[in-house]
Amino acid sequence: MSDSDGKKTLGLRGARPGNVKQSFSHGRTKNVVVETKRKRVVVPKPGAGKPAGGGAVGGDPSKRPAGISDAEMARRLKALQAAKARESEEAERRAAEEKAREEERTRRRAEAEAKEREQREAEERAKAKAEAEEQKRKEAEVAAQRAAAEAAAAKAAPAAKESGPKRDLSSRPAPAATPRKADRERENRGRGGRNEGRRSGKLTLSQATGGEGGRQKSLASMKRKQERARQKAMGGSVEREKVIRDVQLPEAIVVSELANRMAERVADVVKELMKMGMMVTQNQTIDADTAELIIEEFGHKVVRVSDSDVEDVISDVDDADEDLQSRPPVITIMGHVDHGKTSLLDAIRDAKVVAGEAGGITQHIGAYQVKTDSGTVLSFLDTPGHAAFTSMRSRGAQVTDIVVLVVAADDSVMPQTIEAINHAKAAEVPIIVAINKIDKEAADPMKVRSELLQHEVIVEAMSGEVQDVEVSAHTGQGLDELLEAIALQSEILELKANPDRAAQGAVIEAQLDVGRGPVATVLVQKGTLRQGDIFVVGEQYGKVRALINDKGERVKEAGPSVPVEVLGLNGTPEAGDVLNVTETEAQAREIAEYRAQAAKDKRAAAGAATTLEQLMQKAKDDENVSEMPILVKADVQGSAEAIVQAMEKIGNDEVRVRVLHSGVGAITETDIGLAEASGAPVMGFNVRANTSARNTANQKGVEIRYYSVIYDLVDDVKAAASGLLSAEIKETFIGYAQIKDVFKVSNVGKVAGCLVTEGVARRSAGVRLLRDNVVIHEGTLKTLKRFKDEVAEVQSGQECGMAFENYDDIRAGDVIEIFEREEVARTLD
């Protein structure tokens, strides 16, 4: 039976037949006929896609291309209609743009024609004016020639009578060429006028006022010209007498400024400098010596001035007696730590300031105003009592009028009490002693008075002049007597100041506020500080943007002895800087820049070694010193300064703390970068790191430590610095051995036969070899044997064998000293 079985193979119309031979197992094969069908390509007839008139959306199904449904046909027709709509819209838009462009071209053409017409009219007017002027000039020339000819004829008439008739050629008018020349000049002038009219695009001020074109002479030039003409008319010398001027010469000056101060031309000054071999321009700076030569060359006098003369604008002037008015006293409360200074001030002003201080310790200088029952206004400064704030207390004593020395009745005189007494005496300020905590059982006021005698503070109870008041901040006892004593002392001092002058004050505290910027607490000493005043304070300057009093209220002005917060500085000043009001911002900026440069030069001079030997010696000394770098950020300037001073006192010849950077404000990403580069921790005092700084510190592994009490910060830094100290090596002698004989042992070397005479000999201990009580070797034992056995130690009175490590110069009679080393950790005091 065949594969086809006599039947006709199945096929498809339009297909291409083909044979494929299939192979099976056991050698069987089979032929298969495969037919491939071609894809039918339907070409639509023209107009087949259009719907019949009035037909359905899909058009006539008989004329539609095969395989297209009604929905597909509807989509195609919709797309075709959208395309036609877009084409029509595009055509309309193009037509509108073309119309707008045509209108613009028409408008520009009309403007150009109008402008050209105006220029042509102007040219015609100029030409007519020129022709009229030329005609007038021509008539004047003809008249002049006629008059000259007549005069010549009258003069030649007698001579003609004597010599007979001669032709007078000179009397002939010869202006035949003149009209042609005049015509040519008029034609050229008219042509030039047209060119000038065409070139002149704008009307100048001189043209509008009818003046000549070009550069006009200055008023000074006209005066000089008139002066020269007057001198010439009077027959005198035209040259003026040389004016000799006193020229102020700083350490460096610009060439143009030098010429201005001498009232000489810049070109002449530059020419003189070129003669001296200096090729400079008017904008270059020359030194004072060169400028002095130039000034002397021009015949002027030199007045040398210094850069520090910029501060002369804020020189202190004495006020007249009639301008002085009474002012409130400034009282500073001083004393030892925890003797109740802030609590006493709280009792006076009925405000709990101490609640805001960490651990009840005052960290900043506070400034407050208190009005007593009698109407007297008192300005109080509350200074910290901790030893780290010595400089802050010192500044407090310098700006104060009266010092209230607070001494606890149960604790008596302490170290900071003595320091406060010394500061008050150095500032020559009267002292009022307030014996606090009088309500306690252990209170002993007489002990306080007697101990104050040792420091030359003699109270009235001891027949002295210093007032003393027994008070209690807790119960309020004696507060009225204290205020009366302060008022009495202020009356004796007769404190006065002039409020009607430029303000001057002292910065009590400064800080960098996140929302307000740099803020300085200023105690006004002279004059009145007003909102809008321009001032300079230390190396900073600014304009008073706002004034805030001790109650947090905004005020317009602050008079003498009034403490206020000042906003508007360009940077954070140092606590203790003096604030001065200036007339202009330029003066304030110049003074601040000079002070900043002077401070920079001073720091550079202090840090630089004067000689190479000193520099090398300093580097050699620093080799043996371990440094602990830290970064300090605090909330206010006084705290930062006190922390830096405390850090400088930590250390000895081996270890020291180095403050890489100290500043005011939050810990920033820049601080973290500096700490990471130096391997230093960041110490934050009453401040925190911002988000980016915290993330950067976590990534780079920089340690940030926060503190609110200065004791803790100093103790932590001291403990960390103690870890840098090398451990102290302590030696303990444990025994002596006498060498009786020396043996040579193979593979070992020389072995000493010894007798332990004292103590014990240990294998792990260190040994020294003494010969005639002189140390000739120090090292360790290689072996310690008793008989033939290696042992750990040998007691006194026993014999043993010893061999040294890498040393064999041993002799009989030498003594071996045996000792042990122990490392002892050291701490900074």
Tab-separated table of C-alpha atoms in Angstrom, residues 65 78 104 239 258 303 315 356 533 550 639 706 742 751 800:
chain	number	residue	atom	x	y	z
A	65	PRO	CA	-10.967	46.276	1.317
A	78	LYS	CA	-12.097	59.651	11.923
A	104	GLU	CA	4.817	94.571	10.096
A	239	GLU	CA	52.602	131.790	35.933
A	258	LEU	CA	49.075	110.650	45.718
A	303	VAL	CA	53.393	114.229	56.788
A	315	SER	CA	38.912	109.041	69.972
A	356	GLY	CA	17.685	78.086	83.611
A	533	ASP	CA	23.156	103.675	64.562
A	550	ASP	CA	16.529	92.561	79.887
A	639	SER	CA	31.831	80.230	77.580
A	706	TYR	CA	27.588	67.351	74.627
A	742	VAL	CA	82.678	30.920	84.420
A	751	VAL	CA	77.686	30.181	81.694
A	800	CYS	CA	72.756	28.177	90.015
